[in-house]
Tab-separated table of C-alpha atoms in Angstrom:
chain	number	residue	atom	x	y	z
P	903	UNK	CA	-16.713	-8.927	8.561
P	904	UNK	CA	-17.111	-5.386	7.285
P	905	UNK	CA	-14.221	-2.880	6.243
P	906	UNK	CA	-14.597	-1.024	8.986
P	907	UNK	CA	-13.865	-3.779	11.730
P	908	UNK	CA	-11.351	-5.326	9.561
P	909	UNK	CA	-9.186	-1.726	9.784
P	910	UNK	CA	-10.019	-1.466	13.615
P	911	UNK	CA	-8.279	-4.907	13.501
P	912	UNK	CA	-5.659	-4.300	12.170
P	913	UNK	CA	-4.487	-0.694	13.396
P	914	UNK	CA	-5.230	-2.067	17.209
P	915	UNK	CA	-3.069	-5.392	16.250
P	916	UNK	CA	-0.360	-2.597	14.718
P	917	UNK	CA	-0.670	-0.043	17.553
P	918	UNK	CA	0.239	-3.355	19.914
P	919	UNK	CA	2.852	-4.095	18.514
P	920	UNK	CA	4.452	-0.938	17.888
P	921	UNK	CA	3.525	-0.212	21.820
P	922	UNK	CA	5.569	-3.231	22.475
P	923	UNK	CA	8.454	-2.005	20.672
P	924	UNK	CA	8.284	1.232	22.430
P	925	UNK	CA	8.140	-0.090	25.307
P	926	UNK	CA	11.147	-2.564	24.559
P	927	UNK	CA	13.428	0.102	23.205
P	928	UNK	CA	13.019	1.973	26.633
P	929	UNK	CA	13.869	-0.692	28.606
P	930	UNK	CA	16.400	-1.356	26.622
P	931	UNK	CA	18.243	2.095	26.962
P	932	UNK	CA	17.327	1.506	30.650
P	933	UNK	CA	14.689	4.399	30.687
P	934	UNK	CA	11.392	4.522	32.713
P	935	UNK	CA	9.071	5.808	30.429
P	936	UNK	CA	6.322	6.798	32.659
P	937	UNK	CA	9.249	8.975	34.936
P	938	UNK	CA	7.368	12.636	34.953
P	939	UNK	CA	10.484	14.162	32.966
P	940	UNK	CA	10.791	12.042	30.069
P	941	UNK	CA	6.877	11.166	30.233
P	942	UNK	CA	6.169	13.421	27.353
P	943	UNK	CA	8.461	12.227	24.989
P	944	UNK	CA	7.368	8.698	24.993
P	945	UNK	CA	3.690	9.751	25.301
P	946	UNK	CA	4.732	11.377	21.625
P	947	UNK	CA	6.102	8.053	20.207
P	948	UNK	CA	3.063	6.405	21.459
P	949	UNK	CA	1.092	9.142	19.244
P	950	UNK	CA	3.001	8.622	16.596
P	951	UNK	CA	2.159	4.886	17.239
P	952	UNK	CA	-1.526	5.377	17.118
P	953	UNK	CA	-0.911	7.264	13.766
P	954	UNK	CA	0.888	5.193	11.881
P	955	UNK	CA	-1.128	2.354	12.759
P	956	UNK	CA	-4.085	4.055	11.971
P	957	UNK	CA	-3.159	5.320	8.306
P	958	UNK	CA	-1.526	1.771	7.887
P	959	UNK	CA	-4.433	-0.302	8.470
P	960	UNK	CA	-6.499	1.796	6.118
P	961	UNK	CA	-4.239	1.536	3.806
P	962	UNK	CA	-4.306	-2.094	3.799
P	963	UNK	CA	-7.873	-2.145	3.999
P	964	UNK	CA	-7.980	-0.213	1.010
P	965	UNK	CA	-5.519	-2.356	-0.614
P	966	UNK	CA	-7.244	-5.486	0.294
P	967	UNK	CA	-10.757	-3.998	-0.384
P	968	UNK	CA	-9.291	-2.907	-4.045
P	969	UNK	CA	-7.986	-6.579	-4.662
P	970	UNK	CA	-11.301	-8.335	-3.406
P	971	UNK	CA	-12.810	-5.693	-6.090
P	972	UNK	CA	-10.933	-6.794	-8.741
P	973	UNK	CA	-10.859	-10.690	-7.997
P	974	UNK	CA	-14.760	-10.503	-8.335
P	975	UNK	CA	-14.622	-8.528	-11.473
P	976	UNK	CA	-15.346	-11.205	-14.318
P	977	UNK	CA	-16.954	-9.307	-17.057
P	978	UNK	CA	-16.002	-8.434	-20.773
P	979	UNK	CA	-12.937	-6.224	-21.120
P	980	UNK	CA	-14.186	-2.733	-21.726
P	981	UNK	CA	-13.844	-0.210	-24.220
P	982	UNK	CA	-10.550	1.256	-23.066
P	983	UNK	CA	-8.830	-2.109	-22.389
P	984	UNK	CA	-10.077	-3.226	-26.320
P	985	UNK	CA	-8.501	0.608	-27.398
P	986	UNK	CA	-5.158	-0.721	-25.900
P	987	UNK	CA	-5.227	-3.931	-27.643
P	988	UNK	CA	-5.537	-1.981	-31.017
P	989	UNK	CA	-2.929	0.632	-29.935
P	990	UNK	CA	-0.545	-2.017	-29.231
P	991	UNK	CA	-1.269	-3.960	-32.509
P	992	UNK	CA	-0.408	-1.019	-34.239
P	993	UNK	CA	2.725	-0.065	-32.701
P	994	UNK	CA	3.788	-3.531	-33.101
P	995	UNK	CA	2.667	-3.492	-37.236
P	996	UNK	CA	4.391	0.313	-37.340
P	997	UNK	CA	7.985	-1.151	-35.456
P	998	UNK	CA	7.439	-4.035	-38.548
P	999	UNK	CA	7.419	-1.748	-40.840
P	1000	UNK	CA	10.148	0.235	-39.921
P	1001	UNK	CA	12.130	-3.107	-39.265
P	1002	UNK	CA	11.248	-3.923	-43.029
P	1003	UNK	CA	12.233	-0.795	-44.492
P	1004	UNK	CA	15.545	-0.833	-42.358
P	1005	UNK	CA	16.237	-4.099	-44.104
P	1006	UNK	CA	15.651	-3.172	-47.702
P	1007	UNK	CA	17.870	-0.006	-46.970
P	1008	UNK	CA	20.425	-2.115	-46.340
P	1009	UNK	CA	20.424	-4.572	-49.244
């Protein structure tokens, strides 16, 4: 399935539902949401809907895409991930060293 189906997947199963839900809180309050003067209103919260549901699912997408990425990513650890390894060595030899030198001071 490609990225872009996937998203229109998801933001039409997330529009549903949060078309559901606006269509639950109305009758809830005991509002008709298609009456001409309150039309507007709820035609905004269903824009809002489509929105959201749009910038969610590509977020996701680009969330799950990133993941999938990384999963398949098996190779050597490069250059900048070895530099880390050293920096931390010697932070952790330096915080040693002051440890030591703490400890003669005190004796």
């Amino acid at each position: 399935m490609s990225r872009r189906t996937r998203t229109f997947i998801y933001a039409a199963a997330a529009f549903a539902v949060m078309l559901v839900m606006i269509l639950l809180m109305a009758w809830q309050q005991g509002i008709d949401p298609f009456h001409p003067r309150t039309r507007m209103y709820w035609l905004a919260a269903v824009l809002a809907a489509v929105y959201l549901s749009l910038r969610g699912a590509v977020f996701i997408e680009r969330l799950q895409y990133r993941r999938s990425q990384r999963q398949e990513r098996t190779d050597t650890p490069s250059r900048l991930s070895r530099n880390i390894d050293d920096r931390m060595a010697a932070r952790k030899a330096r915080v040693e060293a002051a440890r030591q030198k703490e400890r003669s001071g005190e004796e």
